[in-house]
Amino acid sequence: MHNGDELIKAVADNCDNTIPVIQSVGPVDMESWIDHPNITAVVWANLGGQELGPALVDILYGKVNPSGRLVYTIARNASDYAQPNIVREPQPYPQINYTEGVSVDYRGFKKGGKTPRFWFGHGLSYSNFSYSNLQVNTHSDLADNINIPIKYVADAPGGDSRLYDLAVTVSFDIHNDEIIATILNNGKHPKTGWQLLKEATLKEMFTNQVPQFPDFARNLEPTSPPQGWGLSFFTLLHPGPTGRSANAVFWTGLANLVWWADVENGIGGIMASQILPFGDSDFFNCHAEVETQLYAALPKSSIIAAVEPTREDK
């Protein structure tokens, strides 16, 4: 959120019991307001999903005792992190090389003698706990029957059978293409016939939500002409050079992954790699060639003509 720090301070200046709720995928710099006398607590909500609202109400009003713990360290200064920025010029995508070795997060703070605002594992609740009179007893019968190290049986399924008991065997089929097929089938699952997405929902998903920003994220897939932003994916504003029709939708992933669904031509697919950093030219060239060949193999009568982007589009 833009100017979020100023909003928190403005509320705290006028409310003597202010509790900021942070929804973030990583650490946030809170030094400008964390010591404000009217800020009595901070709730770190991460990304809580659709039931986050009721859950927060239960926590804030004491119906449920919070018990979460931080999964990373929150610094007092961004410069205290070994890798304060994950996006650097000239590449527009996240990349971390971990030049600090194993001194990541709290290890790095300890090694550098830096005191963070909140350590990894920090978390409070409405209860106070004290630990005392800790005792550890060694059971001789157990100690006598354990050989350390335990010899690993390499050819045993699941590892050394002395380390586990077989409780249940589970088998299943998994498919990763059915959501694309569902989109192509007007929201109806092609195998079960269930209507997973309403037609009105699909229509809204395919509607360009930011028509004023045709170049919003063109750098993510260099071969794409100007694009719009639907709900859950990008939308093409013009036919694409590989054969995609206008209004085809697509998305790209950080580890060089591309999926697309072209309803007008009735075709879609996914191509994935585990290659970093993002924007690998070999991957995108390969994907463009594969997609071009797929469109070329379609019956000519079913293809909505593709055109090369104009100079203004490029």
XYZ file of C-alpha atoms in Angstrom:
314
model
C 0.000 0.000 0.000
C 1.308 3.457 -0.867
C 2.018 5.712 2.140
C 1.058 2.902 4.501
C 3.462 4.131 7.182
C 1.842 7.566 7.160
C -1.613 6.017 7.477
C -0.556 3.944 10.487
C 1.005 6.976 12.186
C -2.073 9.100 11.498
C -4.335 6.486 13.086
C -1.987 6.017 16.048
C -1.904 9.775 16.661
C -5.671 9.694 17.175
C -6.240 6.282 18.761
C -4.615 5.145 21.990
C -5.035 1.438 21.185
C -3.818 0.992 17.609
C -3.017 -2.490 16.303
C -1.598 -2.564 12.759
C -2.379 -5.752 10.823
C 0.367 -6.601 8.329
C -0.348 -8.747 5.290
C 2.949 -9.384 3.565
C 4.944 -12.198 1.992
C 8.133 -10.992 3.678
C 9.650 -8.606 6.239
C 8.376 -5.033 6.371
C 10.241 -1.970 7.658
C 8.146 -0.743 10.594
C 10.726 1.417 12.355
C 8.926 4.701 11.645
C 5.952 3.714 13.821
C 6.660 0.577 15.872
C 7.687 2.585 18.972
C 4.682 4.906 18.830
C 3.168 4.965 22.353
C -0.334 4.288 21.037
C 0.646 1.175 19.074
C -0.050 -1.613 21.526
C 0.525 -4.645 19.294
C 1.157 -5.778 15.733
C -0.652 -8.697 14.124
C 1.390 -10.364 11.400
C -1.279 -11.893 9.160
C 0.858 -13.003 6.195
C -1.512 -14.139 3.397
C -4.436 -15.609 5.272
C -6.851 -16.593 2.518
C -10.598 -16.066 2.323
C -11.262 -16.652 6.049
C -8.665 -14.125 7.200
C -11.299 -11.549 8.176
C -13.188 -13.725 10.690
C -9.874 -15.108 11.991
C -8.542 -11.610 12.694
C -11.741 -10.647 14.522
C -11.435 -13.742 16.724
C -7.820 -12.899 17.556
C -8.289 -9.170 18.130
C -11.276 -9.710 20.437
C -9.654 -12.536 22.392
C -11.844 -15.404 21.240
C -8.766 -17.235 19.959
C -5.286 -17.131 21.450
C -2.695 -16.255 18.755
C 0.086 -18.808 18.522
C 1.947 -18.076 15.278
C 5.687 -17.517 14.972
C 7.700 -15.489 12.484
C 9.306 -17.543 9.735
C 11.926 -14.857 9.074
C 13.772 -12.139 10.959
C 12.530 -8.543 10.756
C 15.435 -6.095 10.750
C 15.651 -2.578 12.109
C 17.404 -1.457 8.928
C 17.085 -2.892 5.428
C 20.873 -2.730 5.118
C 21.166 -5.324 7.904
C 20.059 -8.030 5.474
C 22.786 -9.700 3.449
C 20.526 -9.392 0.388
C 18.379 -6.267 0.972
C 17.152 -6.202 -2.633
C 16.076 -9.122 -4.793
C 15.432 -7.026 -7.903
C 18.481 -5.266 -9.298
C 19.314 -3.584 -12.560
C 19.566 -4.487 -15.331
C 17.240 -7.492 -14.876
C 13.614 -6.682 -13.918
C 13.064 -9.996 -12.127
C 13.955 -11.326 -8.650
C 17.317 -13.056 -8.314
C 19.263 -14.007 -5.171
C 22.693 -15.640 -5.415
C 23.162 -16.250 -1.651
C 26.747 -15.080 -1.628
C 26.537 -15.083 2.182
C 26.505 -18.891 2.163
C 24.625 -20.431 5.089
C 24.547 -17.142 7.017
C 20.967 -16.540 5.939
C 18.382 -14.662 8.009
C 19.004 -15.031 11.770
C 22.384 -16.694 11.203
C 23.519 -13.598 9.343
C 22.326 -11.314 12.134
C 24.147 -13.355 14.762
C 27.306 -13.538 12.678
C 27.294 -9.782 12.088
C 26.382 -8.928 15.682
C 23.226 -7.115 14.562
C 20.112 -6.900 16.710
C 16.887 -7.101 14.696
C 13.510 -5.719 15.604
C 12.033 -9.232 15.808
C 13.958 -12.488 15.615
C 13.012 -15.508 13.543
C 10.526 -17.529 15.632
C 9.196 -14.528 17.573
C 5.533 -14.543 18.479
C 3.409 -13.525 21.456
C 0.092 -14.734 22.816
C -2.389 -13.660 25.480
C -0.755 -16.003 27.975
C 2.466 -15.744 29.956
C 4.674 -18.792 30.256
C 7.664 -19.488 32.456
C 9.936 -22.506 32.279
C 11.887 -23.803 35.265
C 13.328 -26.962 36.779
C 14.107 -28.518 33.397
C 15.318 -32.105 33.746
C 16.415 -34.601 31.111
C 16.470 -38.292 31.964
C 18.165 -40.976 29.900
C 16.292 -44.255 29.714
C 18.946 -46.941 29.773
C 16.816 -49.588 28.086
C 16.260 -47.285 25.112
C 19.874 -46.155 24.973
C 21.123 -49.744 25.006
C 18.995 -50.688 21.996
C 19.979 -47.793 19.728
C 22.979 -48.023 17.463
C 24.259 -44.653 16.331
C 24.671 -44.152 13.480
C 21.909 -46.419 12.173
C 23.029 -48.280 9.085
C 21.095 -47.115 6.047
C 19.633 -49.863 3.871
C 19.895 -48.304 0.435
C 17.649 -50.750 -1.405
C 14.734 -50.574 1.041
C 11.702 -48.639 -0.294
C 11.366 -45.490 1.782
C 14.726 -46.007 3.463
C 15.656 -48.138 6.451
C 12.535 -50.047 7.543
C 13.572 -49.702 11.194
C 12.792 -45.992 10.995
C 9.099 -46.254 10.164
C 5.989 -48.431 10.139
C 3.945 -48.763 6.959
C 0.488 -47.399 7.786
C -1.254 -46.913 4.470
C -0.521 -46.942 0.749
C -2.066 -44.192 -1.368
C -2.223 -44.021 -5.150
C -3.839 -41.374 -7.321
C -3.788 -39.742 -10.730
C -2.866 -36.099 -11.074
C -3.488 -33.822 -14.038
C -2.206 -30.290 -14.408
C -4.058 -29.296 -17.554
C -7.697 -29.430 -16.499
C -8.042 -25.784 -15.477
C -6.941 -24.756 -18.975
C -9.401 -27.227 -20.492
C -12.129 -25.869 -18.199
C -11.446 -22.313 -19.368
C -11.609 -23.458 -22.988
C -14.889 -25.272 -22.260
C -16.760 -22.178 -21.070
C -16.121 -22.921 -17.406
C -17.360 -26.512 -17.499
C -15.067 -29.391 -16.535
C -14.569 -31.402 -19.738
C -14.658 -34.801 -17.989
C -17.185 -34.453 -15.175
C -19.420 -31.865 -16.824
C -19.465 -29.803 -13.632
C -19.787 -26.048 -14.101
C -16.738 -24.890 -12.120
C -16.818 -21.290 -13.338
C -19.964 -19.348 -14.141
C -20.130 -17.825 -17.600
C -20.441 -14.373 -16.024
C -17.304 -15.063 -13.977
C -15.347 -16.097 -17.055
C -16.517 -13.010 -18.913
C -15.271 -10.780 -16.111
C -11.991 -12.698 -15.903
C -11.389 -12.081 -19.606
C -12.218 -8.367 -19.346
C -9.205 -6.051 -19.394
C -9.210 -4.418 -15.955
C -6.493 -1.833 -16.700
C -7.054 -0.633 -20.287
C -5.036 2.500 -19.538
C -1.850 0.423 -19.091
C -1.248 -1.615 -22.283
C 2.458 -1.979 -21.430
C 1.879 -2.885 -17.779
C 4.138 -5.949 -17.815
C 5.297 -6.521 -21.381
C 8.824 -7.215 -20.190
C 7.616 -10.492 -18.670
C 7.253 -12.134 -22.072
C 9.210 -10.226 -24.713
C 7.425 -11.875 -27.663
C 4.027 -10.553 -26.577
C 2.292 -7.586 -28.192
C 0.548 -5.037 -25.925
C -1.524 -6.782 -23.302
C -4.263 -6.184 -20.794
C -4.764 -7.431 -17.285
C -7.703 -9.733 -16.662
C -8.623 -11.376 -13.383
C -5.946 -14.053 -12.834
C -4.005 -13.591 -16.068
C -2.848 -11.311 -18.870
C -5.042 -10.804 -21.924
C -3.856 -10.076 -25.444
C -5.166 -6.905 -27.057
C -4.140 -7.985 -30.566
C -3.456 -11.345 -32.223
C -0.030 -12.711 -31.308
C 2.812 -13.684 -33.653
C 2.686 -17.387 -32.686
C -0.961 -17.711 -33.672
C -2.804 -16.604 -30.554
C -6.013 -14.722 -31.215
C -6.888 -11.404 -29.640
C -8.364 -11.976 -26.165
C -6.228 -15.070 -25.577
C -5.095 -15.204 -21.946
C -1.781 -16.286 -20.481
C 0.532 -16.161 -17.492
C 4.244 -16.549 -16.891
C 6.048 -17.918 -13.841
C 9.339 -16.990 -12.215
C 11.104 -20.268 -13.064
C 10.421 -19.683 -16.790
C 6.924 -21.116 -17.111
C 4.221 -20.113 -19.581
C 0.609 -21.224 -19.905
C -2.060 -19.866 -22.216
C -5.675 -20.434 -23.201
C -7.059 -19.300 -26.546
C -10.840 -19.732 -26.422
C -11.473 -18.486 -29.963
C -9.143 -21.103 -31.437
C -9.942 -23.760 -28.826
C -6.327 -24.377 -27.877
C -4.200 -23.905 -24.793
C -1.201 -25.397 -23.093
C 1.575 -25.090 -20.583
C 5.346 -25.226 -20.900
C 7.391 -25.237 -17.718
C 11.025 -25.288 -16.731
C 12.993 -24.922 -13.521
C 15.445 -22.433 -14.996
C 16.489 -19.238 -13.235
C 16.772 -16.345 -13.672
C 13.514 -15.421 -15.348
C 13.531 -14.337 -18.980
C 15.764 -17.112 -20.319
C 15.949 -16.476 -24.068
C 16.408 -20.157 -24.983
C 13.252 -21.099 -23.084
C 11.105 -18.346 -24.565
C 12.393 -18.996 -28.082
C 11.639 -22.698 -27.644
C 8.176 -21.936 -26.293
C 7.432 -19.585 -29.190
C 8.487 -22.248 -31.693
C 6.405 -24.970 -30.006
C 3.349 -22.736 -29.849
C 3.772 -21.672 -33.475
C 3.929 -25.318 -34.574
C 0.810 -26.160 -32.557
C -1.177 -23.409 -34.246
C 0.181 -24.464 -37.635
C -1.172 -27.977 -37.023
C -4.732 -26.755 -36.382
C -7.288 -27.030 -39.180
C -6.988 -23.817 -41.159
C -10.716 -23.157 -41.030
C -10.673 -23.022 -37.229
C -7.853 -20.521 -36.814
C -8.570 -16.874 -36.144
C -5.960 -15.196 -38.338
C -2.832 -14.069 -36.516
C -1.085 -10.902 -37.547
C 2.353 -9.530 -36.906
C 2.258 -6.624 -34.400
C 2.486 -3.195 -35.977
C 5.408 -0.894 -35.291
C 3.246 0.989 -32.782
C 2.516 -2.276 -30.954
C 6.137 -3.389 -30.644
